[in-house]
PDB file of C-alpha atoms in Angstrom:
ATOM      1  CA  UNK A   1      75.113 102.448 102.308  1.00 56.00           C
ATOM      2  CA  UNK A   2      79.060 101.761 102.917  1.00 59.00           C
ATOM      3  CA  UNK A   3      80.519  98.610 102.442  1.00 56.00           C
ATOM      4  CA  UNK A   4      83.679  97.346 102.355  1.00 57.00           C
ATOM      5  CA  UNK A   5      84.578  93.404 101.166  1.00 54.00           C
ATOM      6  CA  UNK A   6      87.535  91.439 100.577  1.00 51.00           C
ATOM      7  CA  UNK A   7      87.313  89.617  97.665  1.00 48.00           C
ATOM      8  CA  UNK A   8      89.141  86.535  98.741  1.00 43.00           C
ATOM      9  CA  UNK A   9      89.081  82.598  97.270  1.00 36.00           C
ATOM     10  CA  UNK A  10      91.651  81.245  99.942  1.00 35.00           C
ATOM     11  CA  UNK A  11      91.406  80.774 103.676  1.00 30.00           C
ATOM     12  CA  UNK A  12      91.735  84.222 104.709  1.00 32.00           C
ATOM     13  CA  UNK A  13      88.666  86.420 104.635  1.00 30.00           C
ATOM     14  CA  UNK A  14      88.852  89.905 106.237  1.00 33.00           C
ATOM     15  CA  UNK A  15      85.391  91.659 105.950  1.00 33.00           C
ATOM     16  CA  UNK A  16      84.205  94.473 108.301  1.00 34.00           C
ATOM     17  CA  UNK A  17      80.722  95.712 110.151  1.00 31.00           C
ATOM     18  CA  UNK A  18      80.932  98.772 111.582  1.00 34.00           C
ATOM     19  CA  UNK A  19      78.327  99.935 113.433  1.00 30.00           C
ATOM     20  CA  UNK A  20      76.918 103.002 114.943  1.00 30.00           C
ATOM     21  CA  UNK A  21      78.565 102.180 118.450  1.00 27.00           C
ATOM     22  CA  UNK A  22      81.314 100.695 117.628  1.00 30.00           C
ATOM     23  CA  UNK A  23      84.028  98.385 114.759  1.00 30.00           C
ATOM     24  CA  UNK A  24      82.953  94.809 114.780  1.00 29.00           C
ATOM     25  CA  UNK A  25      85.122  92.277 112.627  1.00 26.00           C
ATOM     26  CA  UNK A  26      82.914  89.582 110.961  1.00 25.00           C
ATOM     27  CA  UNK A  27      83.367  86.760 108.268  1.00 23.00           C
ATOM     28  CA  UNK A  28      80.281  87.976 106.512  1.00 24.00           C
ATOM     29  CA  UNK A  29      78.186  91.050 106.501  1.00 25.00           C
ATOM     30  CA  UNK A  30      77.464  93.969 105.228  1.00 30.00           C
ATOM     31  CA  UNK A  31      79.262  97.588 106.410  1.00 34.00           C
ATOM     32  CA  UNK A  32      76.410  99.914 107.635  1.00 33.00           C
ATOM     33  CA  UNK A  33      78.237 103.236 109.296  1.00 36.00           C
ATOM     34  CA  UNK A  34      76.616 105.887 111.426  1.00 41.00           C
ATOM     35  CA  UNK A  35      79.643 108.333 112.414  1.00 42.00           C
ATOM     36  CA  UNK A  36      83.249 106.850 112.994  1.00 45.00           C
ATOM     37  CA  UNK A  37      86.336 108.994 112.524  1.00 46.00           C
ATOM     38  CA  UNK A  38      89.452 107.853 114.009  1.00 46.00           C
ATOM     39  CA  UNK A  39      91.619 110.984 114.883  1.00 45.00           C
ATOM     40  CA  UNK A  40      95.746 110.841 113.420  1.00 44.00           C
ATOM     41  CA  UNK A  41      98.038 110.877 115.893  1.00 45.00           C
ATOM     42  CA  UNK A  42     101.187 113.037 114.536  1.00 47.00           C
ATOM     43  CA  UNK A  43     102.375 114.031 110.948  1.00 50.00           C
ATOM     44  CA  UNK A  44     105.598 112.565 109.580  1.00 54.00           C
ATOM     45  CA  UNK A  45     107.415 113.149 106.721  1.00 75.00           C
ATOM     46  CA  UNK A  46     107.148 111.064 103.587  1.00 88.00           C
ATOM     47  CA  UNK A  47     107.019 107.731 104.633  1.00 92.00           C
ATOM     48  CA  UNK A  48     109.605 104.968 103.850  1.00 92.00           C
ATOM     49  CA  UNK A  49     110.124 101.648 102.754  1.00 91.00           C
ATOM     50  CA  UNK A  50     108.986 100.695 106.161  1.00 88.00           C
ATOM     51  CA  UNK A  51     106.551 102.169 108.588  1.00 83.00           C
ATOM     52  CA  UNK A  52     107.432 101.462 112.226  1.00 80.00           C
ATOM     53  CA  UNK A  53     104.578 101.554 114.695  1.00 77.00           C
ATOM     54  CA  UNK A  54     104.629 101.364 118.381  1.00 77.00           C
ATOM     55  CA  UNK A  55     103.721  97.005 117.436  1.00 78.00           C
ATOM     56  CA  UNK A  56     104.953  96.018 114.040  1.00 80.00           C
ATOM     57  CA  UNK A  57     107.052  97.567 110.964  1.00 82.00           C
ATOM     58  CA  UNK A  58     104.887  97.321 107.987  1.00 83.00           C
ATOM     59  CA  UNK A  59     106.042  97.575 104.438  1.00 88.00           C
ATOM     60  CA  UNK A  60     104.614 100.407 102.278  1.00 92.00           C
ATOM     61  CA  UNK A  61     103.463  99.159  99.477  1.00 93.00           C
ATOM     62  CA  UNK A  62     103.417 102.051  97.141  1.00 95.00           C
ATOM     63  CA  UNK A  63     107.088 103.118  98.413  1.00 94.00           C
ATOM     64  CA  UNK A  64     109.351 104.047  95.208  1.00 94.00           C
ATOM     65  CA  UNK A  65     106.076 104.620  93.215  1.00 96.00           C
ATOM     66  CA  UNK A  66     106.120 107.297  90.566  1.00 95.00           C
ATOM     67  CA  UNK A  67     102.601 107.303  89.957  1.00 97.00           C
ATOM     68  CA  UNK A  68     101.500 110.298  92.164  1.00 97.00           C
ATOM     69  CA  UNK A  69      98.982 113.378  92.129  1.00 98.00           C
ATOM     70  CA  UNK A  70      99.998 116.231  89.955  1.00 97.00           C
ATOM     71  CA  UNK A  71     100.918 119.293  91.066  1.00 96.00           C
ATOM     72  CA  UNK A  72      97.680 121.354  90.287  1.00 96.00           C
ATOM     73  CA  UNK A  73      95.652 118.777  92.376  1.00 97.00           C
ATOM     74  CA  UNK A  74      97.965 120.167  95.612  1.00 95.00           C
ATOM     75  CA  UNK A  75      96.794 122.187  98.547  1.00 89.00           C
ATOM     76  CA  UNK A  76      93.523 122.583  96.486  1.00 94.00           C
ATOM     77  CA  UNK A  77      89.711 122.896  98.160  1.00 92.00           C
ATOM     78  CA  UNK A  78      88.341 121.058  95.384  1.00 96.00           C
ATOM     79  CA  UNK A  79      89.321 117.512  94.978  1.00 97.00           C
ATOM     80  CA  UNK A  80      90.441 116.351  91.694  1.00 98.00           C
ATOM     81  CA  UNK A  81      88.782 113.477  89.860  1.00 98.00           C
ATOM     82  CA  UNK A  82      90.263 110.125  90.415  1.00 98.00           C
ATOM     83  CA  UNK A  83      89.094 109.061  86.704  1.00 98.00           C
ATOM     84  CA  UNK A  84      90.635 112.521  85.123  1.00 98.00           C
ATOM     85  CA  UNK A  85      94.245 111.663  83.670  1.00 98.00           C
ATOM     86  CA  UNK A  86      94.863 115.056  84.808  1.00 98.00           C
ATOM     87  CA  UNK A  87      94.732 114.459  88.138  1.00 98.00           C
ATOM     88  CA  UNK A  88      98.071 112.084  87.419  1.00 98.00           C
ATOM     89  CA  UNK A  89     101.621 112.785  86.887  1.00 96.00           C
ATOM     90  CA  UNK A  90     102.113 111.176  83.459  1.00 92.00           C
ATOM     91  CA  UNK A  91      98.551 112.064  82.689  1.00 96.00           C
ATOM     92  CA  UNK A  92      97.551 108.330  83.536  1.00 95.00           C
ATOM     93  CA  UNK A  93      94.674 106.756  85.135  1.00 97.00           C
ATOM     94  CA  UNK A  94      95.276 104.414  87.306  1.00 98.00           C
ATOM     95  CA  UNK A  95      95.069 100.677  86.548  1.00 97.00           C
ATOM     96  CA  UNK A  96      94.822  97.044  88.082  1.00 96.00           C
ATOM     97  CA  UNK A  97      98.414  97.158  88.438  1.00 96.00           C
ATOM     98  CA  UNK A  98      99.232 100.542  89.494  1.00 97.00           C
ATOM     99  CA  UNK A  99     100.714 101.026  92.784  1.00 97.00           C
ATOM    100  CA  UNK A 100      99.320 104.437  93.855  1.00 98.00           C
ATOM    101  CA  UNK A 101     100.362 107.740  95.809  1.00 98.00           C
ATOM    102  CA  UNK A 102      97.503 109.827  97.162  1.00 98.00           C
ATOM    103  CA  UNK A 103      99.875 113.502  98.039  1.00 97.00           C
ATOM    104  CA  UNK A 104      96.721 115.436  96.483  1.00 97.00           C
ATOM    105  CA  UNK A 105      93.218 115.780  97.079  1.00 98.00           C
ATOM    106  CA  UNK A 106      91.147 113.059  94.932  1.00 98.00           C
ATOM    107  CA  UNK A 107      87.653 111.863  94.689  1.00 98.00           C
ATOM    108  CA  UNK A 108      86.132 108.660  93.133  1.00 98.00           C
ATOM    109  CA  UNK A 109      83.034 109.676  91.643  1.00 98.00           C
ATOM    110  CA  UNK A 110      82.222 106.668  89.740  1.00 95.00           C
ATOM    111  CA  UNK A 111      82.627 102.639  90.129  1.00 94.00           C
ATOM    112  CA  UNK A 112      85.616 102.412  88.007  1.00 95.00           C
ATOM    113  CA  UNK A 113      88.318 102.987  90.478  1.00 97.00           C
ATOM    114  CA  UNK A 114      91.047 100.671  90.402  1.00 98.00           C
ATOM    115  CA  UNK A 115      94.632  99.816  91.945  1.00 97.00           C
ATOM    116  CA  UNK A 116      97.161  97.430  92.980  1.00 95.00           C
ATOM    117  CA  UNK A 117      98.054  98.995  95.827  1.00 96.00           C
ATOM    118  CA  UNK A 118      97.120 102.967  97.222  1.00 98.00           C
ATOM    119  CA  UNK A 119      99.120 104.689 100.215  1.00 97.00           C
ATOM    120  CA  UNK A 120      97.765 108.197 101.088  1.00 98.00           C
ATOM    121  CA  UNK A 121     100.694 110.439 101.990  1.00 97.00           C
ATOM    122  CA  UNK A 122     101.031 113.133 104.391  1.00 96.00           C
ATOM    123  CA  UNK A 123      98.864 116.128 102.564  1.00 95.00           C
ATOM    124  CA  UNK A 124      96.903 114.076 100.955  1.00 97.00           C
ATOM    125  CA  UNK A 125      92.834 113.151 100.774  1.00 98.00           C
ATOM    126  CA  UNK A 126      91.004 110.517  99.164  1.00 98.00           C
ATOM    127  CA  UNK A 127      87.260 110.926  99.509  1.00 98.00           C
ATOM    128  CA  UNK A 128      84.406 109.121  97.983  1.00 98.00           C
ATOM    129  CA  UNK A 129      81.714 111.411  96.843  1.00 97.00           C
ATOM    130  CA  UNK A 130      78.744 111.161  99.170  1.00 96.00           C
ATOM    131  CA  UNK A 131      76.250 112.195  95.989  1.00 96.00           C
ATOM    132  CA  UNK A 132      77.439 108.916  93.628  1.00 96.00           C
ATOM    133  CA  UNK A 133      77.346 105.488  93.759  1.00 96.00           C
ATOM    134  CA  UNK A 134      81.339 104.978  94.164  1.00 97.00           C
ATOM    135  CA  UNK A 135      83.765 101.462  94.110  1.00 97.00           C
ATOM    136  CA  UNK A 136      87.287 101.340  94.477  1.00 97.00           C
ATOM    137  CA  UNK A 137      89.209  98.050  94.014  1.00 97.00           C
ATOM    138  CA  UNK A 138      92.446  98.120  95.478  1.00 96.00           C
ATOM    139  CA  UNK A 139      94.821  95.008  97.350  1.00 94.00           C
ATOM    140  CA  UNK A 140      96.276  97.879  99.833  1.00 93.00           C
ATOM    141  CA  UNK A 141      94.843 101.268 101.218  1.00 96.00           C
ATOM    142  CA  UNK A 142      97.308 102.163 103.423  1.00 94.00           C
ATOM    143  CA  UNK A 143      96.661 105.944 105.249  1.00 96.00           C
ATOM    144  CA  UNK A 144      99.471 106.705 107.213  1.00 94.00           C
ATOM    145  CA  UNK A 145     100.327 109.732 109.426  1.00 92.00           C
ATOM    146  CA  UNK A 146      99.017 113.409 107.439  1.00 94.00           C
ATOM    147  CA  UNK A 147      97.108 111.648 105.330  1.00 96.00           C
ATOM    148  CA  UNK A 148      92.998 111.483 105.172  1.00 97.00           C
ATOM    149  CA  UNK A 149      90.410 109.090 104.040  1.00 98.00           C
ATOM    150  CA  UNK A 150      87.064 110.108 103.954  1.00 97.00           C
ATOM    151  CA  UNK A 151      84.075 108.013 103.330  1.00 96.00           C
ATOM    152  CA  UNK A 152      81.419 110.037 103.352  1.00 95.00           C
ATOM    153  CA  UNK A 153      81.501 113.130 106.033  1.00 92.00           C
ATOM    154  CA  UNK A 154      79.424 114.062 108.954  1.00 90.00           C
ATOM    155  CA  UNK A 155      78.174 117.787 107.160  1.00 91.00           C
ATOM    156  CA  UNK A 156      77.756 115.575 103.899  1.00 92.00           C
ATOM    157  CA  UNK A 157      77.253 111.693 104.523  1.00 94.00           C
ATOM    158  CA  UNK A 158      76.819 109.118 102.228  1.00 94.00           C
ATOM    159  CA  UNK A 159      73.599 109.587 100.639  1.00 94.00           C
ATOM    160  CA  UNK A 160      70.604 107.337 101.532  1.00 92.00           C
ATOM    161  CA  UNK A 161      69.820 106.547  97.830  1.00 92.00           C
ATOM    162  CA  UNK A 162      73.885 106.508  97.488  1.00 94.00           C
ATOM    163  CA  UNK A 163      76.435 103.869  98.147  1.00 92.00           C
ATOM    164  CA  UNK A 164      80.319 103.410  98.713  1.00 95.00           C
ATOM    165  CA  UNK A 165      82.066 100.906  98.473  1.00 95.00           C
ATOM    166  CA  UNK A 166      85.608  99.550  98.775  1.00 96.00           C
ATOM    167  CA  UNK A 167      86.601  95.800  97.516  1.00 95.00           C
ATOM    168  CA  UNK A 168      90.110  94.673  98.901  1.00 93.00           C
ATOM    169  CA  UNK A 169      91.515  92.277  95.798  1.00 92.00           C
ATOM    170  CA  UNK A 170      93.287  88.733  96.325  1.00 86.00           C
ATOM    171  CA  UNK A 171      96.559  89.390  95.479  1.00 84.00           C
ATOM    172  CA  UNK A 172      99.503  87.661  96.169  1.00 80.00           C
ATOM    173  CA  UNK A 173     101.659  88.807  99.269  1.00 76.00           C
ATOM    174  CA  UNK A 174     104.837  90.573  98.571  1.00 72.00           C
ATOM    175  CA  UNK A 175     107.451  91.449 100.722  1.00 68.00           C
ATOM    176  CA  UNK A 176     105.004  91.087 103.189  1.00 68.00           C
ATOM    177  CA  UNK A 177     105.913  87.623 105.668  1.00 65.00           C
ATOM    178  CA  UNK A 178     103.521  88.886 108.337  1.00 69.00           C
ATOM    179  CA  UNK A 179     100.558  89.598 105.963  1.00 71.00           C
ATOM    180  CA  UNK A 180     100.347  92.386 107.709  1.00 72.00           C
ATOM    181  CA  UNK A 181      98.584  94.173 104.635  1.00 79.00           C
ATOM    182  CA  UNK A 182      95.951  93.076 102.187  1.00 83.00           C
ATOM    183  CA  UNK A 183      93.139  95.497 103.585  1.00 88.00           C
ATOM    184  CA  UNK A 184      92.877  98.772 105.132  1.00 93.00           C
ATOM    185  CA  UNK A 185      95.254 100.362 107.075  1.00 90.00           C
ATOM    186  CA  UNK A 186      95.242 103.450 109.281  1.00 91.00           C
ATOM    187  CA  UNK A 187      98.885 103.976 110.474  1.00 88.00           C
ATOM    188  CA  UNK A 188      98.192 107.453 112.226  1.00 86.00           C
ATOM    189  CA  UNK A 189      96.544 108.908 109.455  1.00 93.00           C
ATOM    190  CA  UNK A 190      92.646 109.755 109.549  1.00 95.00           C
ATOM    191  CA  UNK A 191      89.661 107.553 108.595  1.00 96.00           C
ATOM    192  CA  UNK A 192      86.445 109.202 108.425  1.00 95.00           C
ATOM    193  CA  UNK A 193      83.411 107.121 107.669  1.00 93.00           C
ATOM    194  CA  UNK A 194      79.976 108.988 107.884  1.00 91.00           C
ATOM    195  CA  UNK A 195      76.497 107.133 106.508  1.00 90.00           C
ATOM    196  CA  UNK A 196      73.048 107.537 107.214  1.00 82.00           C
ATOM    197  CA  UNK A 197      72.244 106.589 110.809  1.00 79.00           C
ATOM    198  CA  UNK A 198      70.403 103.357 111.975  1.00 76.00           C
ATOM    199  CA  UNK A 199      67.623 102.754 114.555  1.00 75.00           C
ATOM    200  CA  UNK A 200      69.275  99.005 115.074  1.00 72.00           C
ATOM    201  CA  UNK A 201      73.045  97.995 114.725  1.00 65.00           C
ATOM    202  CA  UNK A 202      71.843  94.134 114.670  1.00 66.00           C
TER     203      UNK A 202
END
């Protein structure tokens, strides 16, 4: 199973159902997947302060962050451990308030994943792994354009016995007058979400 939530105790609720034909936005649910990938568009270089799309210019919330992935976690096959401090410059796991650069290839193997805020640069991969029950908490997960996030993958989808799970946190807005973030966002980057396929979507 994949879920996402937003954990939220105000009047805005943001919780997703995607189903095997198709994204669905709902107030409640769960998020059963069959196969969804949503292709990038272009690479860019390291993003900025602000991201301009062809709509809206949204902040990055990690910009100026110097919690990244360390160097040996780099054009690598195998994805370093989110919960290794290795896998950190600093050799730091992330907390509640860190604001977090994915440039590496990282994988949450456990329920104990946590963030303020995550952006996923260009060259870099955050996957959950499809053999563990996974969690991340994070108020932003931001992929923009060269950067991947995959949940679960169509050689090696979530398992059935398995589930992944991402929990968007209430946090306060900042810099943000548009509330444009507080969730996922896929700004050119790639999403891949693979679970185990369903006879009905509803």
């Amino acid at each position: 199973m994949i879920r996402f939530t937003k954990r939220c105790y105000k009047s805005r609720i943001g919780l997703m159902r995607l189903l095997g034909r198709g994204l669905l936005l709902t107030l409640i649910g769960l998020l059963h997947y069959g196969s969804v990938v949503k292709q990038p568009v272009f690479a860019q270089s390291e993003p900025g302060a602000l991201v301009i799309t062809h709509h809206e210019s949204i902040p990055n919330p990690v910009f100026g962050s110097a919690l990244r992935v360390a160097a040996s976690c780099k054009a690598v096959s195998t994805p370093c451990p989110w919960e290794r401090a290795t896998t950190w410059l600093g050799n730091a796991i992330p907390t509640a308030e860190s604001k977090v650069i994915v440039d590496g290839n990282v994988q949450i193997n456990d329920e104990h994943a946590i963030a303020h805020s995550i952006g996923i640069y260009p060259g870099g991969q955050l996957r959950f792994n499809p053999l563990a029950a996974t969690q991340l908490q994070s108020g932003d997960l931001v992929v923009f354009a060269g950067g991947r996030l995959v949940v679960g993958s169509e050689q090696q989808p979530i398992a059935p016995d398995q589930r992944a799970e991402i929990i968007f946190r209430d946090l306060p807005f900042e810099n943000d007058p548009k509330q444009h973030l507080r969730g996922l966002v896929v700004v050119d980057g790639l999403l891949q979400v693979h679970g185990q396929p369903l006879t009905e979507t509803f």
